[in-house]
mmCIF file of C-alpha atoms in Angstrom:
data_model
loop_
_atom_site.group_PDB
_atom_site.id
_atom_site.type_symbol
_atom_site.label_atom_id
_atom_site.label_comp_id
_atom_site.label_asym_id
_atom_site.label_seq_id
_atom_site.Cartn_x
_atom_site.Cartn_y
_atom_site.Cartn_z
ATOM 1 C CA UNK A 1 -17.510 13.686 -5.741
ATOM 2 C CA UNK A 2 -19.317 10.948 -3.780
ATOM 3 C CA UNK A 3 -17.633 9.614 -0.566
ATOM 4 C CA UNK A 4 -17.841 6.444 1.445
ATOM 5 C CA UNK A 5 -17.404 8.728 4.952
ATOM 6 C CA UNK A 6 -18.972 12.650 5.173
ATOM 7 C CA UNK A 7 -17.373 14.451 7.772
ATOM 8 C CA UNK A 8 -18.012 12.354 11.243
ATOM 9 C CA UNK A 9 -20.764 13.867 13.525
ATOM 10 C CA UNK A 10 -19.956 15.039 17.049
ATOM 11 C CA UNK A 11 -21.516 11.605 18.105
ATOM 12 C CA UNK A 12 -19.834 9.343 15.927
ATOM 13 C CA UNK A 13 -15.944 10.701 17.726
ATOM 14 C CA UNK A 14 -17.638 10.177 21.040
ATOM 15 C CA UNK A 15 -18.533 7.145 20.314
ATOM 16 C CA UNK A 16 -14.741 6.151 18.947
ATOM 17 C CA UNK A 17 -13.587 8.189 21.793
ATOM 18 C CA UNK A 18 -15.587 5.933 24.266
ATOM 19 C CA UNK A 19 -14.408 2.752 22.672
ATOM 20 C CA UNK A 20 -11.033 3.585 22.692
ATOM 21 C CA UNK A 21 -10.701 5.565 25.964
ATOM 22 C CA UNK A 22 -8.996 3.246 29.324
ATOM 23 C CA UNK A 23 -6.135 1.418 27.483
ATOM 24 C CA UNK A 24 -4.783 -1.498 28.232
ATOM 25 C CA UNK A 25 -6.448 -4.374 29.023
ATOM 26 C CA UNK A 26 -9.826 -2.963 28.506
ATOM 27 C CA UNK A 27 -9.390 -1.714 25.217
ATOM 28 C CA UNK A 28 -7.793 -5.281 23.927
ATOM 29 C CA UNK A 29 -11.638 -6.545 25.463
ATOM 30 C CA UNK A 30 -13.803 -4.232 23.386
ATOM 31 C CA UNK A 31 -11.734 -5.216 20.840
ATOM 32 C CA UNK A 32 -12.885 -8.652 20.728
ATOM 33 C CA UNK A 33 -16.271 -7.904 20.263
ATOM 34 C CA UNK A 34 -16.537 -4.400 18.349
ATOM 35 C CA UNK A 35 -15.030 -3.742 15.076
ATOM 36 C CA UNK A 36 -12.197 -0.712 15.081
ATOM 37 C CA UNK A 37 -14.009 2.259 13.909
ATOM 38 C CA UNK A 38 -12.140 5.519 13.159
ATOM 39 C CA UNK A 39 -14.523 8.527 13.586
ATOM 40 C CA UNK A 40 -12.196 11.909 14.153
ATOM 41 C CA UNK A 41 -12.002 14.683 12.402
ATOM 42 C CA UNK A 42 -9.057 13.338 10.428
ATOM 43 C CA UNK A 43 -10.570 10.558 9.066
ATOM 44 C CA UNK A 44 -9.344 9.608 5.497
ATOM 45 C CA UNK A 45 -11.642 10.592 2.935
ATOM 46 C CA UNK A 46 -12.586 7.774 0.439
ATOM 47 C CA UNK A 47 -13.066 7.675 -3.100
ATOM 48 C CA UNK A 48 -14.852 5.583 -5.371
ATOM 49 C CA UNK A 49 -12.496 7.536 -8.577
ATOM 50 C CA UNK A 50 -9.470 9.155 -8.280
ATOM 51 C CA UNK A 51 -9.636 12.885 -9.814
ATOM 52 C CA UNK A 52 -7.095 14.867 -12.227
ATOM 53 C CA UNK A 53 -4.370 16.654 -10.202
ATOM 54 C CA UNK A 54 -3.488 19.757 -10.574
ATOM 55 C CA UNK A 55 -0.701 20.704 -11.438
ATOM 56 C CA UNK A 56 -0.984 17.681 -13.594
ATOM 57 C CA UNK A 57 1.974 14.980 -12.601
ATOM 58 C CA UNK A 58 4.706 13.856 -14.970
ATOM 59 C CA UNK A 59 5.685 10.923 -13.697
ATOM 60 C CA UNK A 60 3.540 8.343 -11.585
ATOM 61 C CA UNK A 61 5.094 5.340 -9.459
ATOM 62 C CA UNK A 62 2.514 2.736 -8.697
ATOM 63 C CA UNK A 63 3.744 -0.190 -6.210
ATOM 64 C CA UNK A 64 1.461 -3.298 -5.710
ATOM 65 C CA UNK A 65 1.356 -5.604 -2.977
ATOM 66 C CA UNK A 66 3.085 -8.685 -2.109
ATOM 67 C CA UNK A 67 3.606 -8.533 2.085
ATOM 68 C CA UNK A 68 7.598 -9.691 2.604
ATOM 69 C CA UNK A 69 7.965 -9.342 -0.964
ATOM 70 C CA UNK A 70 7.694 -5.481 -0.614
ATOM 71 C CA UNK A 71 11.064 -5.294 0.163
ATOM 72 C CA UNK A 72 11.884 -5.079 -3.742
ATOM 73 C CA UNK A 73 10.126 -1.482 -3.656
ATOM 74 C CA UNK A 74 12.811 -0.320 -1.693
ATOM 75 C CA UNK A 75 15.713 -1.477 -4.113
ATOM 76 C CA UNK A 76 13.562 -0.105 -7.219
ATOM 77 C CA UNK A 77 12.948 3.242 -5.112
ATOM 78 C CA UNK A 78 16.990 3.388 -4.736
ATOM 79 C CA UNK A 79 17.460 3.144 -8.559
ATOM 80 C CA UNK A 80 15.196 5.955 -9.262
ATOM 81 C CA UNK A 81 16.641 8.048 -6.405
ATOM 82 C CA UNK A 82 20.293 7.677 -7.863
ATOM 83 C CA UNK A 83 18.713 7.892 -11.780
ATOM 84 C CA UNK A 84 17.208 11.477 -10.658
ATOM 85 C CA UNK A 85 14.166 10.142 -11.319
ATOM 86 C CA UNK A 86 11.506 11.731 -9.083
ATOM 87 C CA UNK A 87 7.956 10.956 -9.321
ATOM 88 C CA UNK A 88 5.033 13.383 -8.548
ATOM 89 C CA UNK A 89 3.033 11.012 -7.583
ATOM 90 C CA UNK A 90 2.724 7.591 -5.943
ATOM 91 C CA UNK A 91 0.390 4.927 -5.951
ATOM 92 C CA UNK A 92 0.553 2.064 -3.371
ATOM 93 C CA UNK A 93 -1.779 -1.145 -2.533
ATOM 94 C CA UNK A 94 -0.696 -2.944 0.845
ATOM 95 C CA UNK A 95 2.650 -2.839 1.577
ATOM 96 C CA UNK A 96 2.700 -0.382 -1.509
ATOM 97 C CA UNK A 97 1.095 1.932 0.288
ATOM 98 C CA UNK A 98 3.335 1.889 3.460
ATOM 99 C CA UNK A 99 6.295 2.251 1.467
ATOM 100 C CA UNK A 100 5.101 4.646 -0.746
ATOM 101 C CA UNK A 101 3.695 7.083 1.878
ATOM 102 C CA UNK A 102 7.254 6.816 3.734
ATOM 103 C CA UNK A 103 8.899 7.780 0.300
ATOM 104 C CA UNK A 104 6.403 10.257 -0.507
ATOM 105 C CA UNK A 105 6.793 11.772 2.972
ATOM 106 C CA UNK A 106 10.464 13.035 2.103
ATOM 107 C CA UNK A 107 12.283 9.730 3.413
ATOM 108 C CA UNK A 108 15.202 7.961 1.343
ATOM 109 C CA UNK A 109 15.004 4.760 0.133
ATOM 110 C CA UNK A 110 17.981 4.266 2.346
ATOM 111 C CA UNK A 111 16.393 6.145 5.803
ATOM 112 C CA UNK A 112 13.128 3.096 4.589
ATOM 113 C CA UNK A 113 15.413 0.179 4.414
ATOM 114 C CA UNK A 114 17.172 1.038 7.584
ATOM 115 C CA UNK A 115 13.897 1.231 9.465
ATOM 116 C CA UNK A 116 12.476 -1.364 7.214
ATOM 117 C CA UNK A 117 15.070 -3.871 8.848
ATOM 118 C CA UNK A 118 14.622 -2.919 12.698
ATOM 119 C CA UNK A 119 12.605 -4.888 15.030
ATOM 120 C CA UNK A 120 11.573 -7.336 12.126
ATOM 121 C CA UNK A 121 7.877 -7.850 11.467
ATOM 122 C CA UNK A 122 7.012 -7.131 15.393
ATOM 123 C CA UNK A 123 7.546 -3.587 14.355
ATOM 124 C CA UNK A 124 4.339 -2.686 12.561
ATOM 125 C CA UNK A 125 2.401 -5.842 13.755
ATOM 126 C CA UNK A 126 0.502 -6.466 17.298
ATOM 127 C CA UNK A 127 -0.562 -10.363 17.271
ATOM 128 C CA UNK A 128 -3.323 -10.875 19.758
ATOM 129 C CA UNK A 129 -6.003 -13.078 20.700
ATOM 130 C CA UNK A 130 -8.456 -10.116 20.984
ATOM 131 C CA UNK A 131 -8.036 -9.167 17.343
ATOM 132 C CA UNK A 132 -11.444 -8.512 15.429
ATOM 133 C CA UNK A 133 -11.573 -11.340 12.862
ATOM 134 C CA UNK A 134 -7.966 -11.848 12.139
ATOM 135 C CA UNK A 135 -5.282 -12.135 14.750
ATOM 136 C CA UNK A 136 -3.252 -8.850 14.334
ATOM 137 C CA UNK A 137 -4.728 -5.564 15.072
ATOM 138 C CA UNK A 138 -3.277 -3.056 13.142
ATOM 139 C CA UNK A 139 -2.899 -0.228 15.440
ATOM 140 C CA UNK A 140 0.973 -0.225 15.881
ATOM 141 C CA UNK A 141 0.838 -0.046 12.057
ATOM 142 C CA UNK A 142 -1.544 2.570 11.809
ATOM 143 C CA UNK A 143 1.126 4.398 14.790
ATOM 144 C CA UNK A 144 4.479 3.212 12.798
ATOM 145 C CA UNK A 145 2.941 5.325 10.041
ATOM 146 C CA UNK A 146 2.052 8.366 11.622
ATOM 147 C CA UNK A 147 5.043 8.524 13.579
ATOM 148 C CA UNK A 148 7.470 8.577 11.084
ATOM 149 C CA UNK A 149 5.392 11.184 9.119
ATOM 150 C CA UNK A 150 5.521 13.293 12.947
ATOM 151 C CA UNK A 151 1.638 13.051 12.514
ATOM 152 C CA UNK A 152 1.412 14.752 8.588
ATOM 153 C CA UNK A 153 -1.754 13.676 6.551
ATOM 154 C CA UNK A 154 -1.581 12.725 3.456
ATOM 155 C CA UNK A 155 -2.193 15.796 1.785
ATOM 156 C CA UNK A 156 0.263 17.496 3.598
ATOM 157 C CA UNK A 157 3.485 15.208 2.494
ATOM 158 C CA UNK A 158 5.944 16.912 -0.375
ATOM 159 C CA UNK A 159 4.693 14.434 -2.710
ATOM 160 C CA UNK A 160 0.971 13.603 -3.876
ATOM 161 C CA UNK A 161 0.016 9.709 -2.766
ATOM 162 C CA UNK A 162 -2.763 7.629 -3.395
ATOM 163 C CA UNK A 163 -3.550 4.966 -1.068
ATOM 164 C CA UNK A 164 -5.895 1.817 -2.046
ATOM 165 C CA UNK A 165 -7.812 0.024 0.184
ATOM 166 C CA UNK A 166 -11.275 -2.427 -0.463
ATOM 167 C CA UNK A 167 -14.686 -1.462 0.559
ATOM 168 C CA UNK A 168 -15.224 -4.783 2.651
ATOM 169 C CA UNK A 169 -19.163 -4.746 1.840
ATOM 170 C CA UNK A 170 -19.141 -4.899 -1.868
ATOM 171 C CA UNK A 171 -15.278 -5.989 -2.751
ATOM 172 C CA UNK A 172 -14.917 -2.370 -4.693
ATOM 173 C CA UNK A 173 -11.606 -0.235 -4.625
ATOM 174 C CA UNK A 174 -11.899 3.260 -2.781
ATOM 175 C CA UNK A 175 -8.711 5.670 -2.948
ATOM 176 C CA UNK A 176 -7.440 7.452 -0.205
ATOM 177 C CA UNK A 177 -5.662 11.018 -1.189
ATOM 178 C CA UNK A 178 -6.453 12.740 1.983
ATOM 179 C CA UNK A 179 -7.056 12.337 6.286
ATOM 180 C CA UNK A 180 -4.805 10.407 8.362
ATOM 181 C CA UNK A 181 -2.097 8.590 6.808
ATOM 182 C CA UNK A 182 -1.798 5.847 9.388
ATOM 183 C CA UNK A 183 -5.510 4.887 9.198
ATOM 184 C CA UNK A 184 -5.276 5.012 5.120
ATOM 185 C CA UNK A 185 -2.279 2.832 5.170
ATOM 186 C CA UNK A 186 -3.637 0.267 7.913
ATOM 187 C CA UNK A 187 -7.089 -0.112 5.842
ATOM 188 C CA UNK A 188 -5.069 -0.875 2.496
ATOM 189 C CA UNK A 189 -2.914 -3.528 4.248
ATOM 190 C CA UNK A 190 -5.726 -4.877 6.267
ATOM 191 C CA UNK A 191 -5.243 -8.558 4.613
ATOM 192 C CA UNK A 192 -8.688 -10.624 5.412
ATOM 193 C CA UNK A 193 -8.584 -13.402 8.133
ATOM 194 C CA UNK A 194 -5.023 -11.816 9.297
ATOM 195 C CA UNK A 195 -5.660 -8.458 9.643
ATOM 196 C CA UNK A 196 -8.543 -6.888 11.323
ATOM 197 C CA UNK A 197 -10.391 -4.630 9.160
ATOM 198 C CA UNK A 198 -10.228 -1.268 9.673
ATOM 199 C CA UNK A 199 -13.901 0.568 9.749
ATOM 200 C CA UNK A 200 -13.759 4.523 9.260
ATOM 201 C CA UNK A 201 -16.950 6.548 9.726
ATOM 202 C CA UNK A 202 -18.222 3.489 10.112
ATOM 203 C CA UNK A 203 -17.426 1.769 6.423
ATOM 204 C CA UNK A 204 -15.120 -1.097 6.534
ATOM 205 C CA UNK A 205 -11.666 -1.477 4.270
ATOM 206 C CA UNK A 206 -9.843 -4.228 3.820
ATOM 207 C CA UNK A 207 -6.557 -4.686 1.982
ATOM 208 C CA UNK A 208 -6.843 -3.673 -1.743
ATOM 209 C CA UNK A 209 -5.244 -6.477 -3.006
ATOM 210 C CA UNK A 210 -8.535 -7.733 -2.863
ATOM 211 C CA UNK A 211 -10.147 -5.016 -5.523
ATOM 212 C CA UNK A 212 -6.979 -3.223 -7.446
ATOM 213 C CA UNK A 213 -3.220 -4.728 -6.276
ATOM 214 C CA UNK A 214 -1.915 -2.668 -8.856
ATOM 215 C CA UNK A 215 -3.466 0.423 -9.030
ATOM 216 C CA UNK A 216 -2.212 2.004 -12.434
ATOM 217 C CA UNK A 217 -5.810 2.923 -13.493
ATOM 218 C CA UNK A 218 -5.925 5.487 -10.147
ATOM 219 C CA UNK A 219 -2.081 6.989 -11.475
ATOM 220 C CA UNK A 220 -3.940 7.543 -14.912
ATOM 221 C CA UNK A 221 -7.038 8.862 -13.821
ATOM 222 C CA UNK A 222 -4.447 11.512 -11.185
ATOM 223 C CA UNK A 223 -3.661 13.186 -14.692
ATOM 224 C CA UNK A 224 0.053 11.087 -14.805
ATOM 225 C CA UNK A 225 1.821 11.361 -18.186
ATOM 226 C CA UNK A 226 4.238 8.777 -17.837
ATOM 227 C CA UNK A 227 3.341 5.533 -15.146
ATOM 228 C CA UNK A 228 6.010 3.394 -13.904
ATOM 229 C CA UNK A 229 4.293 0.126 -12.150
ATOM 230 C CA UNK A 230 5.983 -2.611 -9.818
ATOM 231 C CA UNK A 231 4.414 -5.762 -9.821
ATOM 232 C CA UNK A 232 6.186 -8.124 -6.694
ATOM 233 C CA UNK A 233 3.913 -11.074 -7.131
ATOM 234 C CA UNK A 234 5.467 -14.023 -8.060
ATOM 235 C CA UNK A 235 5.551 -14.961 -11.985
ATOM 236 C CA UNK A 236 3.431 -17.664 -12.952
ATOM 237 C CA UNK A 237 6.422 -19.585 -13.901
ATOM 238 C CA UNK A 238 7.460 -20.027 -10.599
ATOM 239 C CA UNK A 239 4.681 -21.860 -9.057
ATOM 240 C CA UNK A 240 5.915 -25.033 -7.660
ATOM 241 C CA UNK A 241 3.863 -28.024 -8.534
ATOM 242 C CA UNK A 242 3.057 -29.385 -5.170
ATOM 243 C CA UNK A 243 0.885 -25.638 -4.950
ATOM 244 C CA UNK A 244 -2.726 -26.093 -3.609
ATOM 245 C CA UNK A 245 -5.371 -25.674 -5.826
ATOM 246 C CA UNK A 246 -7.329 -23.380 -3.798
ATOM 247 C CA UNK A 247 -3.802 -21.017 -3.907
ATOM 248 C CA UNK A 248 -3.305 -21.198 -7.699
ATOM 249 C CA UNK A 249 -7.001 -20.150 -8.092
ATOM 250 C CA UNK A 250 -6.340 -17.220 -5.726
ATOM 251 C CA UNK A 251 -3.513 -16.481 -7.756
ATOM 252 C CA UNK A 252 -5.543 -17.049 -11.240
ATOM 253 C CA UNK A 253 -7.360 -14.440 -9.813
ATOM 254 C CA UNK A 254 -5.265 -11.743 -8.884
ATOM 255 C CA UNK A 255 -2.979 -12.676 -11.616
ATOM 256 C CA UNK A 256 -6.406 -11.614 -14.036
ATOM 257 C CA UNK A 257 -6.786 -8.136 -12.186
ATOM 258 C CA UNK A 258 -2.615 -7.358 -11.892
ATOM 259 C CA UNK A 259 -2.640 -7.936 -16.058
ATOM 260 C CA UNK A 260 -5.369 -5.686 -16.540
ATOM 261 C CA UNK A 261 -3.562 -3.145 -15.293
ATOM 262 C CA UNK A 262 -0.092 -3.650 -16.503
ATOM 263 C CA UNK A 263 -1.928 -2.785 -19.807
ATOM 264 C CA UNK A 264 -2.151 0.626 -19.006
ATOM 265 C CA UNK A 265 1.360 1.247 -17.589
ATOM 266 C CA UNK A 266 3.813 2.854 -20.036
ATOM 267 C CA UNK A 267 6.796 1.167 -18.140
ATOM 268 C CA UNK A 268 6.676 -2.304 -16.081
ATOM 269 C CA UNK A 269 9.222 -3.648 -13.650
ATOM 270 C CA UNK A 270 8.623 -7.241 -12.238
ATOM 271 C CA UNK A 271 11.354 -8.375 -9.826
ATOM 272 C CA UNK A 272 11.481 -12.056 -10.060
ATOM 273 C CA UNK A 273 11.366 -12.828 -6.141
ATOM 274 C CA UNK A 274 10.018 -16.181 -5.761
ATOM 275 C CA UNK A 275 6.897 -17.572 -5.463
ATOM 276 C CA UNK A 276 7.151 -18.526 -1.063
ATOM 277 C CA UNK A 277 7.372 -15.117 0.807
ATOM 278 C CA UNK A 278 9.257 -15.517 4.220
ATOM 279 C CA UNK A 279 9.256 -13.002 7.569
ATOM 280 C CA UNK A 280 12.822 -13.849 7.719
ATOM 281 C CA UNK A 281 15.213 -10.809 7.633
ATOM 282 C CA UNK A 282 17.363 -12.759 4.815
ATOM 283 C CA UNK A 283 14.525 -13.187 2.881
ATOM 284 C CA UNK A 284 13.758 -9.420 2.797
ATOM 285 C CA UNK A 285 17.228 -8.633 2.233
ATOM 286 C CA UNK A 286 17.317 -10.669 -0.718
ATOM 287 C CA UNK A 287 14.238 -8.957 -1.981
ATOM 288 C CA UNK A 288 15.805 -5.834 -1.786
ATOM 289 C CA UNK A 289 18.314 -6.924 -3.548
ATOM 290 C CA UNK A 290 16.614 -8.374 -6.553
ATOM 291 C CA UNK A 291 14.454 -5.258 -7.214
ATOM 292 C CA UNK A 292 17.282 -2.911 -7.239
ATOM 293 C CA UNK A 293 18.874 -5.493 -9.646
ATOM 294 C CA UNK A 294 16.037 -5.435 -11.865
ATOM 295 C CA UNK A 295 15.304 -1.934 -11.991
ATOM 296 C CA UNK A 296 19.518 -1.249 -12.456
ATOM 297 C CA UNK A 297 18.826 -3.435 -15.814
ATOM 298 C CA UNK A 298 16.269 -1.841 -16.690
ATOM 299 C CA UNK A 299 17.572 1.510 -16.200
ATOM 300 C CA UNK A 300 18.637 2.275 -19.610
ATOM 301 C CA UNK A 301 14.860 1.030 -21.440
ATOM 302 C CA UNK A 302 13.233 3.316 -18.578
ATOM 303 C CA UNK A 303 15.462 6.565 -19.710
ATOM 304 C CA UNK A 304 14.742 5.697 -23.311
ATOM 305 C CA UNK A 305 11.096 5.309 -22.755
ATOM 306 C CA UNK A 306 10.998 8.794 -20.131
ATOM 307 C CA UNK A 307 13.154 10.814 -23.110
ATOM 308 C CA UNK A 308 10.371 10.080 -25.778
ATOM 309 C CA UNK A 309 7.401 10.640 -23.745
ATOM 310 C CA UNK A 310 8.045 13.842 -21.731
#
């Protein structure tokens, strides 16, 4: 199949190499006026289609973005930890992604929300003035990743994963399954104007909320009989009035692309967080909180629904 980035020359890594080389203070100054560019031999691989697994998965968990609101992943992930239900494989967009790569990695959903809750957003994030077109670089993501995996790519973790991210050029989704798990993660959750975007083998990604937030199509096309999907947005209900326009056409938007792709879940769970996100740790917390709630409810229609299709 067709890919974004063949296998980087012996001149692209020494260029990334000479980029990155010095630390410090110099490297925060290239930054400012060349784009990151991963280039070594480990560099994800990306898709334009996801293909059939094989062995072909059973069940398919496919978690959307939603920054703070993430948190409700965890509390679902709980649920279906205690339930004994395991899926094969996982599908994340954003904070999706980083979640779903820790879970898929052989972490608990209680291991993830007691990291999850250390340091607070300083953890994953480095502000800076030198960031390329947003103000946060990424790279102590892209390391928060990769350490807690002790360096594993993605198709070396106990459980498949699929990791979206957006071609920046042409706004299309491209699917990660393979390469470096930090740099896959860090290009899915590289959120325009806020993030920097992440170039590897010299094609920019950007977060894939802006293509495919909720990635259900990519679990189907992976061969998944039965797709669980976790939509954190906010409900359309909850939009207070005093709400920008520009913001409710954003969310018009992404509401449009989220719905297509409910349609193709079997099973949907939609915790009912709010529609203002918050950095704070209470608000996180309480995220947690409400997804395990919801998917606890829900329990009993998921079983039902698992019993009569597998």
């Amino acid at each position: 199949m067709p890919t974004d980035n063949p296998p980087p020359s012996t001149a692209s890594r020494r260029h990334f190499l000479a980029l990155t080389a010095g630390g410090g203070l110099a490297t925060l100054a290239l930054s400012g006026c060349a784009a990151f560019n991963y280039g070594e031999a480990d560099a994800p691989i990306a898709l334009p289609a996801v293909q059939a697994f094989d062995p072909r998965p059973d069940i398919a968990l496919v978690l959307g973005p939603g920054g703070p609101r993430g948190y409700a992943h965890i509390g679902v992930m709980r649920v279906l930890e205690e339930a004994g239900i395991r899926p094969d494989v996982i599908v994340g967009t954003s904070v999706g992604a980083l979640l779903g790569v820790l879970w898929a990695s052989g972490l608990s959903a209680a291991q993830i929300d007691e990291r999850s809750l250390q340091g607070g957003p300083l953890t994953v994030f480095d502000p800076s003035p030198f960031a390329d077109r947003g103000w946060i670089h990424g790279q102590r993501l892209q390391d928060y990743v990769n350490a807690g995996l002790n360096g594993r790519r993605l198709q070396d973790l106990p459980r498949r994963v699929i990791v979206v991210a957006t071609r920046r050029y042409d706004k299309t989704p491209r699917f990660f399954t393979t390469g470096n798990a930090g740099v896959a993660v860090r290009a899915s959750a590289a959120v325009p104007g806020i993030i920097s975007p992440v170039g590897i083998a010299g094609v920019e990604y950007e977060d894939g909320d802006e293509s495919l937030p909720l990635a259900v199509s990519a679990a189907r096309a992976s061969g998944a009989r039965f797709i669980i999907a976790v939509n954190v947005y906010a409900r359309p209900e909850s939009t207070p009035v005093d709400v920008s326009a520009a913001l409710r056409a954003r969310d018009v938007l992404r509401r449009a692309r989220i719905d297509r792709e409910v349609a193709k879940a079997d099973f949907l769970l939609h915790p009912d967080v709010g529609y203002h996100a918050s950095a704070l740790r209470g608000f996180s917390v309480e995220c947690r909180r409400i997804g395990e709630a919801t998917a606890r409810a829900r329990l009993p229609a998921l079983r039902e629904r698992l019993g009569r299709s597998l």
